[in-house]
Coordinates of N, CA and C in Angstrom, one line a residue:
M426 N -40.2 185.5 69.4 CA -41.5 184.3 69.9 C -40.7 182.8 69.5
E427 N -41.2 181.9 70.4 CA -40.2 180.4 70.0 C -41.2 179.6 69.0
Y428 N -40.0 178.6 68.1 CA -41.0 178.3 67.1 C -40.9 176.7 67.7
K429 N -42.5 175.6 67.0 CA -42.9 174.7 67.6 C -41.7 173.7 66.4
V430 N -41.4 172.7 67.2 CA -40.7 172.1 66.6 C -41.4 170.7 66.2
I431 N -41.3 170.1 64.6 CA -41.8 169.2 64.3 C -40.9 168.7 63.6
V432 N -41.0 166.8 64.0 CA -40.1 166.0 63.3 C -41.1 165.6 62.6
S433 N -40.7 164.7 61.3 CA -41.3 164.1 60.2 C -40.7 162.3 60.1
P434 N -42.0 161.9 59.8 CA -41.8 160.0 59.9 C -40.9 160.2 59.0
L435 N -40.1 160.5 57.7 CA -38.6 160.5 57.6 C -37.8 160.4 58.2
A436 N -38.0 162.3 58.8 CA -36.5 161.7 60.1 C -36.5 161.3 60.9
I437 N -37.7 160.6 61.3 CA -38.6 159.5 62.8 C -36.9 158.4 62.5
N438 N -37.8 158.2 61.0 CA -36.8 156.9 60.4 C -35.5 157.0 60.5
D439 N -34.9 158.1 60.0 CA -33.1 158.3 59.5 C -32.8 158.3 61.3
I440 N -33.6 159.2 62.2 CA -33.1 158.9 63.5 C -33.2 157.5 64.3
E441 N -33.6 156.7 64.3 CA -33.9 155.4 64.3 C -33.0 154.5 63.8
K442 N -32.6 155.1 62.5 CA -31.4 154.6 61.6 C -30.3 154.4 63.1
I443 N -29.8 155.4 62.9 CA -28.7 155.9 63.4 C -28.7 155.5 65.0
T444 N -29.3 155.2 65.4 CA -29.9 155.1 66.8 C -29.2 153.2 67.6
D445 N -29.9 153.0 66.2 CA -29.8 151.8 66.2 C -28.2 150.8 65.6
F446 N -27.6 152.1 65.0 CA -25.9 151.6 64.5 C -25.3 151.9 65.8
Y447 N -25.6 153.3 66.2 CA -24.9 153.5 67.7 C -24.8 152.7 68.8
E448 N -26.6 151.9 68.9 CA -26.4 151.1 70.3 C -25.6 149.9 69.8
A449 N -25.7 149.7 68.6 CA -24.6 148.7 68.6 C -23.0 148.8 68.8
I450 N -22.6 149.8 69.7 CA -21.5 149.7 70.0 C -21.8 150.3 71.1
T451 N -22.2 151.1 72.1 CA -22.3 151.4 73.2 C -23.8 152.7 73.3
I452 N -24.5 152.3 74.5 CA -25.6 153.2 75.0 C -25.4 154.2 75.1
E453 N -24.1 154.2 75.7 CA -23.7 155.8 76.1 C -23.9 156.6 74.7
I454 N -23.2 156.0 74.0 CA -23.2 156.9 71.8 C -24.8 157.6 71.7
V455 N -25.7 156.8 71.9 CA -26.9 156.9 72.0 C -27.7 158.3 72.8
V456 N -27.1 158.1 73.6 CA -27.7 159.0 74.7 C -27.0 160.4 74.3
R457 N -25.5 160.5 73.9 CA -25.0 161.4 73.5 C -25.6 162.2 72.9
F458 N -26.0 161.5 71.4 CA -26.5 161.4 70.0 C -28.1 162.0 70.9
L459 N -28.7 161.3 71.0 CA -30.1 162.0 71.3 C -30.3 163.2 72.4
D460 N -29.1 163.6 73.2 CA -28.6 164.8 74.1 C -28.5 166.1 72.6
E461 N -27.8 165.8 71.7 CA -27.4 166.5 70.7 C -28.3 167.2 70.0
L462 N -29.3 166.1 69.8 CA -30.5 166.3 68.9 C -31.4 167.5 69.7
E463 N -31.5 167.1 71.3 CA -32.4 167.8 71.9 C -31.5 169.4 71.8
E464 N -30.2 169.2 71.7 CA -30.2 170.5 71.4 C -30.3 171.6 70.3
A465 N -29.9 170.1 69.4 CA -30.5 171.5 68.1 C -31.5 172.1 67.9
Y466 N -33.0 171.1 68.7 CA -34.4 171.4 68.5 C -34.6 172.7 69.4
K467 N -33.7 172.7 70.5 CA -33.9 173.9 71.0 C -33.7 175.3 70.7
V468 N -31.8 175.2 70.0 CA -31.8 176.4 69.3 C -32.8 176.9 68.4
L469 N -33.1 175.4 67.0 CA -34.3 176.3 66.3 C -35.4 176.9 67.1
S470 N -35.7 176.3 67.9 CA -36.9 176.9 68.0 C -36.9 178.2 68.7
T471 N -35.5 178.2 69.2 CA -35.8 180.4 69.5 C -34.9 181.0 68.1
N472 N -34.2 179.8 67.5 CA -33.5 180.5 66.1 C -33.1 180.2 65.0
P473 N -34.2 179.8 64.5 CA -34.6 179.1 63.5 C -33.6 179.6 61.9
H474 N -33.2 180.7 61.6 CA -32.9 181.0 60.4 C -30.8 180.7 59.9
F475 N -31.2 179.3 59.6 CA -29.8 179.2 59.2 C -29.4 179.1 57.8
Q476 N -28.2 178.8 57.3 CA -27.8 178.8 56.0 C -28.6 178.2 55.3
I477 N -29.8 178.6 54.1 CA -30.4 178.0 53.1 C -29.3 177.2 52.1
K478 N -29.8 175.5 52.4 CA -29.1 174.4 51.5 C -29.2 174.5 50.2
Y479 N -30.8 174.3 50.0 CA -31.3 174.1 49.4 C -33.1 174.2 49.0
K480 N -33.3 175.3 47.7 CA -34.9 175.5 47.6 C -34.5 175.8 49.2
S481 N -36.3 175.8 49.6 CA -36.4 176.5 51.0 C -36.0 175.8 52.0
Y482 N -34.7 174.6 51.8 CA -34.7 173.8 53.0 C -33.0 174.7 53.9
R483 N -33.3 174.5 54.7 CA -32.3 175.2 55.8 C -31.9 174.0 56.8
S484 N -30.3 174.1 57.1 CA -30.0 173.0 57.9 C -28.9 173.0 58.8
I485 N -29.1 173.0 59.9 CA -28.1 172.9 61.3 C -27.4 171.3 61.5
P486 N -25.6 171.9 61.8 CA -24.8 170.6 61.7 C -24.9 170.7 63.3
L487 N -24.9 169.2 63.7 CA -24.8 168.7 65.5 C -23.3 168.6 65.4
K488 N -23.4 169.3 66.4 CA -22.0 169.8 67.3 C -20.5 168.2 67.1
V489 N -20.8 167.3 67.3 CA -20.4 165.9 67.5 C -20.3 165.4 66.4
F490 N -21.2 165.1 66.3 CA -21.8 163.9 65.6 C -21.6 164.3 63.8
P491 N -21.1 163.4 62.9 CA -21.6 164.0 61.3 C -22.7 163.9 61.2
F492 N -23.6 164.6 61.2 CA -25.2 164.9 60.9 C -25.3 166.2 60.6
I493 N -26.3 166.6 60.1 CA -27.3 167.7 60.0 C -28.7 167.5 59.7
L494 N -29.1 169.0 60.5 CA -30.8 168.6 60.6 C -31.3 169.4 59.5
I495 N -32.1 168.8 58.4 CA -32.3 169.7 56.9 C -34.0 169.4 57.7
Y496 N -34.3 171.1 57.7 CA -35.6 171.4 57.4 C -36.4 172.3 57.3
E497 N -37.9 172.8 57.2 CA -38.5 174.1 56.7 C -38.8 174.9 57.5
I498 N -38.8 175.9 57.5 CA -39.5 177.0 58.4 C -41.1 177.7 58.2
D499 N -41.8 177.0 58.7 CA -43.9 177.5 58.8 C -43.1 178.9 59.7
E500 N -43.4 180.3 58.8 CA -43.6 181.7 59.5 C -44.6 181.8 59.8
Y501 N -45.5 181.2 59.2 CA -47.5 181.8 59.1 C -47.8 181.3 60.9
N502 N -47.5 179.1 60.5 CA -47.7 178.8 62.3 C -46.4 179.0 63.1
K503 N -45.3 179.8 62.8 CA -44.5 179.5 63.6 C -43.8 178.0 64.1
E504 N -43.5 177.2 62.9 CA -43.2 176.0 63.2 C -41.6 175.7 62.2
I505 N -41.3 174.6 62.8 CA -40.0 174.5 61.9 C -40.4 172.4 61.9
K506 N -40.4 171.9 60.6 CA -40.7 170.9 60.3 C -38.7 169.8 60.1
I507 N -38.9 169.7 60.6 CA -37.4 168.4 60.4 C -37.5 167.2 59.3
L508 N -37.0 167.5 58.5 CA -37.0 166.3 57.0 C -36.5 165.3 56.8
S509 N -35.6 165.6 57.7 CA -34.1 164.5 57.7 C -33.3 164.6 58.9
C510 N -32.4 163.6 58.9 CA -31.3 163.7 59.8 C -30.2 163.3 58.3
F511 N -29.4 163.9 58.4 CA -28.8 163.2 57.1 C -26.9 163.5 57.4
H512 N -26.4 162.4 56.7 CA -25.2 161.9 57.6 C -24.4 163.2 56.3
T513 N -23.5 163.5 56.5 CA -22.9 165.1 56.5 C -21.6 163.9 54.6
S514 N -21.3 162.7 55.2 CA -20.6 162.4 53.8 C -21.0 161.4 52.7
R515 N -22.9 161.5 52.8 CA -23.7 161.6 51.9 C -23.7 162.4 50.8
S516 N -24.0 162.1 49.6 CA -24.2 163.3 47.8 C -25.0 164.0 48.3
T517 N -25.0 165.4 47.9 CA -26.2 166.4 48.7 C -27.0 166.5 47.6
K518 N -27.3 165.0 46.1 CA -28.3 164.5 45.3 C -29.5 163.8 46.6
K519 N -29.3 163.2 47.6 CA -30.1 162.7 48.1 C -30.8 163.1 49.1
Y520 N -30.4 164.8 49.3 CA -31.3 165.7 50.4 C -32.7 165.4 49.7
P521 N -33.9 165.5 50.8 CA -34.6 164.8 50.8 C -36.2 166.6 49.8
K522 N -37.0 165.7 48.9 CA -37.4 166.5 47.7 C -38.7 166.9 47.9

């Protein structure tokens, strides 16, 4: 059974900041980034059980870009809640709480 992917307001804000940054470079990078995000969402909807990073938070890395999606699984409602799009060079102390 597929899971529904829900992107939190915090994660939407993260993604908007990332796309604004990449847009200043070139629109093609933004398109590649958004395509990669969509691919990660598809993977999560079919198999969300990636490694646990912190408490019940799990993560999946993007393939090309230096970000991980931090998320929680709601098994009862079959939902994935994306909590953050987190740059891999940032301190893990800044994971969403």
